[in-house]
Short mmCIF file of C-alpha atoms in Angstrom, two decimals:
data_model
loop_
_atom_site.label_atom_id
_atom_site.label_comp_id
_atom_site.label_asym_id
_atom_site.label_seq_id
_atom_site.Cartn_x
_atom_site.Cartn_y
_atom_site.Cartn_z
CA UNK W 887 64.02 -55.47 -14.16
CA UNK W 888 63.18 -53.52 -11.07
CA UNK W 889 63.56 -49.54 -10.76
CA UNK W 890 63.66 -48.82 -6.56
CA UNK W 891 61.99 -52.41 -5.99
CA UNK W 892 58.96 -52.02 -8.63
CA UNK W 893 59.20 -54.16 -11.58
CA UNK W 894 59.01 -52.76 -14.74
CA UNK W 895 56.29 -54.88 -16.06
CA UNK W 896 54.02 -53.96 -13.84
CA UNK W 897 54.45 -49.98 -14.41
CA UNK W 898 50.91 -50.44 -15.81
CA UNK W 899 49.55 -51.58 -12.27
CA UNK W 900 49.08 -49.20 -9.65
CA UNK W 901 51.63 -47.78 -7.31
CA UNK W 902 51.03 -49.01 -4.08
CA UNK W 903 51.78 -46.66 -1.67
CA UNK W 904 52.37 -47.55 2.35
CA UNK W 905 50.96 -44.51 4.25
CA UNK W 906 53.07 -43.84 8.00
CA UNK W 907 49.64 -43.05 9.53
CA UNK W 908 46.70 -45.27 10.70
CA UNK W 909 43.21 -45.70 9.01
CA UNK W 910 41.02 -43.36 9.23
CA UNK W 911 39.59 -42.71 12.19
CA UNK W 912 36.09 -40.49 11.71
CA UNK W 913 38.01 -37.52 12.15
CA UNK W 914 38.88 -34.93 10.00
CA UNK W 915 42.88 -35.39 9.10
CA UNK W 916 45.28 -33.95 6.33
CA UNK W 917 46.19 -36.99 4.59
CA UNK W 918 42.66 -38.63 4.33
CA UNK W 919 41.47 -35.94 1.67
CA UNK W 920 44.27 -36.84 -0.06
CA UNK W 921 43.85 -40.28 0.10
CA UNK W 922 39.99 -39.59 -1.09
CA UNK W 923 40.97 -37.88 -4.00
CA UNK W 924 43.97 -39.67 -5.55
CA UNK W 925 43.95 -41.14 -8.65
CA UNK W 926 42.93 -44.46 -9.65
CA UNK W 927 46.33 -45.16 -10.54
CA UNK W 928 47.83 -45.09 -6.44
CA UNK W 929 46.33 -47.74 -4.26
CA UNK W 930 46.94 -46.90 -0.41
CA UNK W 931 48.20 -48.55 2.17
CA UNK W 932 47.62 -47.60 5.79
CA UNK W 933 50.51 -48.16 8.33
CA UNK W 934 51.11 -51.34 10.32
CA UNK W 935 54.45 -52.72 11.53
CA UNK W 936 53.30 -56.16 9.75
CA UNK W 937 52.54 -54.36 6.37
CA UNK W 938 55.99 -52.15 6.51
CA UNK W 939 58.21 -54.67 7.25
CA UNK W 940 56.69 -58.03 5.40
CA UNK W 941 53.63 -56.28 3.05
CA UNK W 942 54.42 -54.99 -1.17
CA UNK W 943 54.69 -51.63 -1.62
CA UNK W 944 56.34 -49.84 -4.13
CA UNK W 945 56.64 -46.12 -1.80
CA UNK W 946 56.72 -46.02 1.71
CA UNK W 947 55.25 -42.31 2.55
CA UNK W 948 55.97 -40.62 5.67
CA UNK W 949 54.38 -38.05 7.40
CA UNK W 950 55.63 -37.19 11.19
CA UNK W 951 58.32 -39.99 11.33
CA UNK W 952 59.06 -39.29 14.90
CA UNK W 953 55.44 -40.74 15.92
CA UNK W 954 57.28 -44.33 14.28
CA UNK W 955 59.67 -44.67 17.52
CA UNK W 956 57.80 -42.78 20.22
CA UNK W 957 56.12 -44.39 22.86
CA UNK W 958 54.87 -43.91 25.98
CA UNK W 959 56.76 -46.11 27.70
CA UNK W 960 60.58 -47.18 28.10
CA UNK W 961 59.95 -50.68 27.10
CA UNK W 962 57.81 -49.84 24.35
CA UNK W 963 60.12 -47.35 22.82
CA UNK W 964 62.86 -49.87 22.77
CA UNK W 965 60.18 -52.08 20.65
CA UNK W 966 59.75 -49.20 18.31
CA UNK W 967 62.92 -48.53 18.14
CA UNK W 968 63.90 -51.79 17.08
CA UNK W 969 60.99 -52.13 14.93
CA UNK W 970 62.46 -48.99 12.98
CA UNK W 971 65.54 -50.59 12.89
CA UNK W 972 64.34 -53.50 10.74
CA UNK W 973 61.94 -51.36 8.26
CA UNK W 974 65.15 -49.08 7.72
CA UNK W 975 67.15 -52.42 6.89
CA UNK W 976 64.07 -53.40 4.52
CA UNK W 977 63.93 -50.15 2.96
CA UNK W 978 67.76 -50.06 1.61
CA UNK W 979 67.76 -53.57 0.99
CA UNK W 980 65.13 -53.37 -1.10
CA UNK W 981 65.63 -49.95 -2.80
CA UNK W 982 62.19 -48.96 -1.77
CA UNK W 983 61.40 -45.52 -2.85
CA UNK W 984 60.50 -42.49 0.25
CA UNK W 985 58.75 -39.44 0.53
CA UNK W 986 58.54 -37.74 3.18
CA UNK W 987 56.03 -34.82 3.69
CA UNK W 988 57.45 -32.15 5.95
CA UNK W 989 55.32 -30.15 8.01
CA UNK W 990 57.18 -28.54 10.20
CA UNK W 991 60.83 -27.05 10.36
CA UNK W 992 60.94 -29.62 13.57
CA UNK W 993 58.91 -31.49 15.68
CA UNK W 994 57.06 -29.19 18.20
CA UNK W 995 57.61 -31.39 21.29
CA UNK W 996 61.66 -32.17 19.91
CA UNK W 997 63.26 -35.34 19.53
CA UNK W 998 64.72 -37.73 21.64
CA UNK W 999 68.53 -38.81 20.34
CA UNK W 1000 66.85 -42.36 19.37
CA UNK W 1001 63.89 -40.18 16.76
CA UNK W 1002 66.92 -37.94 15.56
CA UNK W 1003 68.77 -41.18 14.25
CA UNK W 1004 65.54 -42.63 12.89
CA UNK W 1005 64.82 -39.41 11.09
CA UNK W 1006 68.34 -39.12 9.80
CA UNK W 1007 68.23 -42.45 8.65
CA UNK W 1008 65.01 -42.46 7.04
CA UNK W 1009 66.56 -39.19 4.57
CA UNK W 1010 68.85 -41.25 3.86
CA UNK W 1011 66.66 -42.95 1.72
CA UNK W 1012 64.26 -40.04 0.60
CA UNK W 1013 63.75 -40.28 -3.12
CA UNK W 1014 61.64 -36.65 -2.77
CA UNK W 1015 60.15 -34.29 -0.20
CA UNK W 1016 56.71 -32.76 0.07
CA UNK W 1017 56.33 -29.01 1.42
CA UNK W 1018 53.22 -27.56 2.07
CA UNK W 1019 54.37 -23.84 1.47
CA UNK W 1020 57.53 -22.41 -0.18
CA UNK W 1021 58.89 -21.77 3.29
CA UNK W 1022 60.05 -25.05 4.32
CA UNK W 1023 63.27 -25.78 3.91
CA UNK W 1024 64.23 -29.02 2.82
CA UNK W 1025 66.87 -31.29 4.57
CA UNK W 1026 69.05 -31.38 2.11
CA UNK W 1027 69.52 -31.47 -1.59
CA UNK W 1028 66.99 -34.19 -2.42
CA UNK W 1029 63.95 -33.11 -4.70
CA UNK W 1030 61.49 -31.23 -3.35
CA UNK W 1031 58.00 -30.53 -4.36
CA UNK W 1032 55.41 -27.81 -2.90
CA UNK W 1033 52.10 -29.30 -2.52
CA UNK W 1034 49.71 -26.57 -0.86
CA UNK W 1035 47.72 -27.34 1.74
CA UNK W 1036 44.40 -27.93 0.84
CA UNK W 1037 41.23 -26.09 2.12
CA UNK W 1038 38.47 -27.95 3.86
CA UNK W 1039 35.33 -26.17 2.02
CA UNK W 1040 34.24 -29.23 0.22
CA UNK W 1041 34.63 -31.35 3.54
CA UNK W 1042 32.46 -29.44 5.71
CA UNK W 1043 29.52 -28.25 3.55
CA UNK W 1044 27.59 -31.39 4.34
CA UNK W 1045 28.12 -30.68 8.04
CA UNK W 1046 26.27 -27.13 7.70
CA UNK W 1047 22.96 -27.46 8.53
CA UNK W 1048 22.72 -23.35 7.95
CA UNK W 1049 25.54 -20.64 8.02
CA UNK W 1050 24.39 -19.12 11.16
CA UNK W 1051 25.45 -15.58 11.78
CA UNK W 1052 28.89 -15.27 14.61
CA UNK W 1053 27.38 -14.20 17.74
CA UNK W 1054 29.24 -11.05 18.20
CA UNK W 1055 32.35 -10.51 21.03
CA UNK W 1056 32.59 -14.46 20.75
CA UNK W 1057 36.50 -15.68 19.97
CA UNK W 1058 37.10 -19.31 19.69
CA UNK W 1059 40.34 -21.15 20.68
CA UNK W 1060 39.82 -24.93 19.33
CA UNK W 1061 41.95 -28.25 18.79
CA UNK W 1062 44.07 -30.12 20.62
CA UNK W 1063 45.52 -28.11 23.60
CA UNK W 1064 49.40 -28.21 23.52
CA UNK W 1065 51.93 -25.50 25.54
CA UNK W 1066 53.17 -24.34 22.12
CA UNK W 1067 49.76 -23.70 21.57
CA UNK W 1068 49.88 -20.59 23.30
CA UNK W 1069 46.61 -21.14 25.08
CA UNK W 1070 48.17 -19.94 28.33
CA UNK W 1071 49.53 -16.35 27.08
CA UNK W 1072 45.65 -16.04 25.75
CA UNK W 1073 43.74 -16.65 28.90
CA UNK W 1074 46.32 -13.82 30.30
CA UNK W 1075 45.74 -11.49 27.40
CA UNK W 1076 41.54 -12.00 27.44
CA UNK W 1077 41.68 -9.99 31.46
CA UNK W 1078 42.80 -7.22 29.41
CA UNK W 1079 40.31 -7.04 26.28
CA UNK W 1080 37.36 -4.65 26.29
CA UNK W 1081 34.54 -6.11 28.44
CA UNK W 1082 32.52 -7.27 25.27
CA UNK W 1083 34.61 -10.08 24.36
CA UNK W 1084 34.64 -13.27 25.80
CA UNK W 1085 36.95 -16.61 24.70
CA UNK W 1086 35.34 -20.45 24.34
CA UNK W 1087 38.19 -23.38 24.37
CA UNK W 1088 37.46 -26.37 23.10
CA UNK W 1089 39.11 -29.61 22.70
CA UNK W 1090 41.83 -31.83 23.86
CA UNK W 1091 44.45 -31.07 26.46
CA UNK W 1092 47.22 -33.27 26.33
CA UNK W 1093 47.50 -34.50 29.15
CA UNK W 1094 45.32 -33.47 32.63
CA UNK W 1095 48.40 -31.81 34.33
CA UNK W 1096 48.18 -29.30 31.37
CA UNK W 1097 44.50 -29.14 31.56
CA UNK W 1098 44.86 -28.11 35.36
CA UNK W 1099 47.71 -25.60 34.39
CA UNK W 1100 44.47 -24.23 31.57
CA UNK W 1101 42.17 -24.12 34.26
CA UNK W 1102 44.19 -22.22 37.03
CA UNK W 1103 44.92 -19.76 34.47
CA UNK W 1104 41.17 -19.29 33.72
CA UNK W 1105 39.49 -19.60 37.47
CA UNK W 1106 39.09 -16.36 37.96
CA UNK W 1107 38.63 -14.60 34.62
CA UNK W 1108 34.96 -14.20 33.65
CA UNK W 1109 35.96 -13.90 30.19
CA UNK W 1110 37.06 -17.16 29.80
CA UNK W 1111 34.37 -20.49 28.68
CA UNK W 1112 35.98 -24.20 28.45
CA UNK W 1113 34.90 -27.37 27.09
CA UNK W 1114 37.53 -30.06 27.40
CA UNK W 1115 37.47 -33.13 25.35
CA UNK W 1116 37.21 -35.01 22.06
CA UNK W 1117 35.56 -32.67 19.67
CA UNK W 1118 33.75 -34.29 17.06
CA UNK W 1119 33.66 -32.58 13.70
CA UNK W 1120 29.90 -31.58 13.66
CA UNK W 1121 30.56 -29.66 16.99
CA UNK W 1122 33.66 -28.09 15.35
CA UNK W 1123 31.77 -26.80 12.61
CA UNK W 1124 29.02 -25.68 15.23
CA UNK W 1125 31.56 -23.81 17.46
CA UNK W 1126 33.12 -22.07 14.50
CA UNK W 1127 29.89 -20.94 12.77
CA UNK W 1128 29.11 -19.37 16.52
CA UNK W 1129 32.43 -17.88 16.79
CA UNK W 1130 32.88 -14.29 15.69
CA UNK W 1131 36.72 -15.15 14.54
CA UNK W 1132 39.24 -17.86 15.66
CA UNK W 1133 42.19 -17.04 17.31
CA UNK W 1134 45.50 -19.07 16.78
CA UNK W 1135 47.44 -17.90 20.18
CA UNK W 1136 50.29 -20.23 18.84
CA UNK W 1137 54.10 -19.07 19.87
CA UNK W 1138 55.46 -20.22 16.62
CA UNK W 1139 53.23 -21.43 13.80
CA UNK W 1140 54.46 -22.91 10.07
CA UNK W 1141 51.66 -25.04 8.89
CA UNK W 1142 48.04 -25.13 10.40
CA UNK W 1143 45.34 -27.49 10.18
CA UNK W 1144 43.01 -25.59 11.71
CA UNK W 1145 44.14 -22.30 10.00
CA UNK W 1146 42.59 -23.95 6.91
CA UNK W 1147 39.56 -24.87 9.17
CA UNK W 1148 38.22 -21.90 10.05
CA UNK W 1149 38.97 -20.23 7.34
CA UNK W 1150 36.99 -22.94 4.78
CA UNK W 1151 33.96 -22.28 7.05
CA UNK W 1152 34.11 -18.51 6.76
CA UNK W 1153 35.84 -17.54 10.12
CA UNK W 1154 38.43 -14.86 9.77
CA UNK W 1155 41.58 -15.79 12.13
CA UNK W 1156 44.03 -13.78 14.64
CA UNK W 1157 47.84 -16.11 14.05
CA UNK W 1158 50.96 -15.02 14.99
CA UNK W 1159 53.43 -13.06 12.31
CA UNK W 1160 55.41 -15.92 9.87
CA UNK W 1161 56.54 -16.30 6.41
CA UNK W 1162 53.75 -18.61 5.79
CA UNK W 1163 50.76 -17.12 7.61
CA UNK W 1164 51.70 -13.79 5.70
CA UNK W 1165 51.90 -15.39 2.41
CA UNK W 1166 48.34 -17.23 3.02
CA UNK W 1167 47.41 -13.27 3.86
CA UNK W 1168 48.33 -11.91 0.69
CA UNK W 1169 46.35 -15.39 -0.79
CA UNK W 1170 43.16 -14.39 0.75
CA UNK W 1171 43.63 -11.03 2.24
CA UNK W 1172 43.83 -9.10 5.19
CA UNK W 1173 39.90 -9.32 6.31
CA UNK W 1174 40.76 -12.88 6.82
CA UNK W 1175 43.89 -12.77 8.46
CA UNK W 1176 45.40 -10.40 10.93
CA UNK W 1177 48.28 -10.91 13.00
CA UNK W 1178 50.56 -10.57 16.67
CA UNK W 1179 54.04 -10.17 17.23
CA UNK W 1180 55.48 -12.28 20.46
CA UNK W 1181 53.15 -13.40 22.76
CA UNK W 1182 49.80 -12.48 22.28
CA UNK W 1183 48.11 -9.44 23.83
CA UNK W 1184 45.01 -7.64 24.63
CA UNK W 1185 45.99 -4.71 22.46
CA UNK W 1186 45.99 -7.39 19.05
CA UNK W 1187 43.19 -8.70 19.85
CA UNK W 1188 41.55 -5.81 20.23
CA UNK W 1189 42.60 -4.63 17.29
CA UNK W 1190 42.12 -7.40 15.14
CA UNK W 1191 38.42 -7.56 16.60
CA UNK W 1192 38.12 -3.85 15.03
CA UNK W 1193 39.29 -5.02 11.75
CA UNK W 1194 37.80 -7.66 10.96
CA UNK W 1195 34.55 -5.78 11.97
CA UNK W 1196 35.39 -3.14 9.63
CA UNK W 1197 36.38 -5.15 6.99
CA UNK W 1198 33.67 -6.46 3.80
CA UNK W 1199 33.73 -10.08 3.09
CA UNK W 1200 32.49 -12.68 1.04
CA UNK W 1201 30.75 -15.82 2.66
CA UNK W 1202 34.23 -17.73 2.25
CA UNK W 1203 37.84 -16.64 1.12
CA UNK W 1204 38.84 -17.13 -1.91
CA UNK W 1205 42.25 -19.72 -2.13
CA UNK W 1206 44.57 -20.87 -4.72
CA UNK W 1207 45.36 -24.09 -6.18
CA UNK W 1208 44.18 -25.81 -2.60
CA UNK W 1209 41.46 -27.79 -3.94
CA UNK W 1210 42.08 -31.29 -2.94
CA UNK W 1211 41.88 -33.20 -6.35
CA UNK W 1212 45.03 -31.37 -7.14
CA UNK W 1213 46.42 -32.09 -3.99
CA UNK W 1214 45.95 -35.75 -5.34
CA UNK W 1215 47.28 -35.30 -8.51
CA UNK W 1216 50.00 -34.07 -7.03
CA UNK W 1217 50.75 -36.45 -4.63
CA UNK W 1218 50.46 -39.18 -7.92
CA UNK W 1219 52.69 -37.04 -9.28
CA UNK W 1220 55.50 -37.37 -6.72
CA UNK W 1221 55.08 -40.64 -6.35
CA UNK W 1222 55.84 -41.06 -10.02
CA UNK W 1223 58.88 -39.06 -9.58
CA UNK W 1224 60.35 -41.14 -6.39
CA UNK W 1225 59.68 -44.19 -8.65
CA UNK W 1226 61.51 -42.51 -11.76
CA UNK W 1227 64.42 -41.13 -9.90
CA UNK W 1228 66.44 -43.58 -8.99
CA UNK W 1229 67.85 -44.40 -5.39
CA UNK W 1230 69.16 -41.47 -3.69
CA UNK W 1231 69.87 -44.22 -0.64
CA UNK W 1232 72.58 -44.07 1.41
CA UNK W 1233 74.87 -47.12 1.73
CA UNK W 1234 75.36 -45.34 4.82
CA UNK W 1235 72.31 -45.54 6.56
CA UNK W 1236 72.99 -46.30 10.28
CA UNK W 1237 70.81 -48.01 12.57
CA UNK W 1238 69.31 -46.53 15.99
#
């Protein structure tokens, strides 16, 4: 007998579990401290086209499914495509159980028709979802489990060689450099700020017309430092400790990475007003987290400067259930669930 392609005999095996995302690559990422701190009971699986389509695995997890059939290129978006086409096929056919973690309402950049069908498809055959705050709104009716994002505190003490003291008037803008990112709006708002402030951005733009577009913005503004590249974690943890708080100049913002970042090292952060960033506010409080409204400006920067100066803290901020061996038990968790609940698949499922 065989519940969504696992045999019962072997329920006392573990679940073998086919991430969407590659190995690790020496970076820090989401999904490797979960994959650290799972329970013996999951084995992982990292993503290849050879393992999803011809490997054993008894859940095929997916995180960002639009990265499965984007490309570059036309001709290697048609691959994908048709790639996606045959692991859909292999997923019905085979009863396969899905979760899919959603962390965002929608992909930032959008979708192309061809990663709309693929993403429709793929729900199709989601046995649960995974949301990373209450705010996220599932697809559709399917079960769907909160699993807070986890803090980074464990991750990064070995990195601190001391907790240096913020050199004061310093603001840090760090990660990969997107336009949704804001990054433009901030340059603008920094000719405003009081002349004791200046801004350091660091990391990745993504791609060099972008990174001209940064540096236009900034030629002329004195208040404005830049260091463009791949930022390994040690400097990441340097440039924070320097910083005297991070600022998140994002237009829209649900779940952040690098939220968590800053904060787990100590670094109270400027973020734009959401449902999620104020509920991680009330989690930690307000001499961690301040906010702007719109587009960023010199007067909330200002002002969160002031408050945060005027605020008492502790060395780090004090979070809730965001440890990450109860991430991991969680995740087992739902992966027990997708197993147990039967197919929700669609006989429906289209192709691309």
């Amino acid at each position: 007998m065989k519940v969504n392609g696992r045999a019962s005999a072997d329920a006392s095996q573990p679940v073998r579990v086919l991430l969407s995302l590659d190995p690790p690559d020496g970076t820090t990422r989401y999904v490797d401290q979960i994959v650290t701190h799972i329970p013996g009971n999951v084995q992982i699986i990292y993503f290849s086209w050879a393992a999803a389509l011809f490997g054993h695995y008894d859940v095929f997890h997916v995180h960002w499914p639009e990265f499965l059939v984007r490309a570059d290129t036309p001709v290697k978006t048609r691959g994908k495509r048709a790639l996606a086409n045959a692991l859909i096929a292999r997923l019905r056919r085979r009863r396969t159980a899905v979760v899919r973690t959603l962390h965002n309402p929608s992909p930032h950049e959008g979708v192309a028709p061809g990663e709309a069908n693929f993403i429709e498809a793929l729900d199709r055959l989601t046995s649960v979802y995974v949301r990373l705050n209450t705010s996220t709104e599932p697809p559709d009716d399917r079960p769907c489990e909160t699993i807070l994002h986890g803090d980074y505190i464990e991750r990064f003490a070995p990195l601190i060689e001391r907790r240096s003291h913020a050199r004061q008037g310093v603001l840090l803008s760090a990660g990969l450099i997107r336009p949704y990112k804001g990054i433009l709006e901030l340059i603008g708002a920094l000719a405003g700020v009081r002349h004791d402030l200046t801004l350091r951005i660091v990391g990745k733009p993504v791609d060099a017309a972008f990174q001209g577009a940064v540096e236009a913005a900034a030629q002329h503004n004195s208040h404005v430092f830049m260091h463009f590249g791949f930022i390994p974690d040690r400097q990441l943890v340097e440039e924070i400790l320097e910083a005297e708080c991070v600022v998140l100049p994002y237009r829209t913002i649900h779940n952040s990475g690098m939220l968590f970042v800053a904060l787990s090292l100590g670094r109270p952060v400027l973020v734009p007003r959401a449902d999620t960033t104020e509920a991680l506010q009330r989690e930690v409080g307000a001499q961690w987290i301040q906010f702007f409204d719109g587009d960023i400006d010199s007067g909330a920067i200002d002002r969160a400067v002031d408050s945060f100066r005027a605020s008492k803290r502790s060395d780090l901020p004090h979070f809730e259930g965001r440890d990450w061996p109860t991430v991991g038990r969680r995740h087992a968790e739902v992966y027990a669930l997708a197993l147990g609940a039967g197919s929700h698949q669609d006989a429906k499922a289209s192709a691309l």
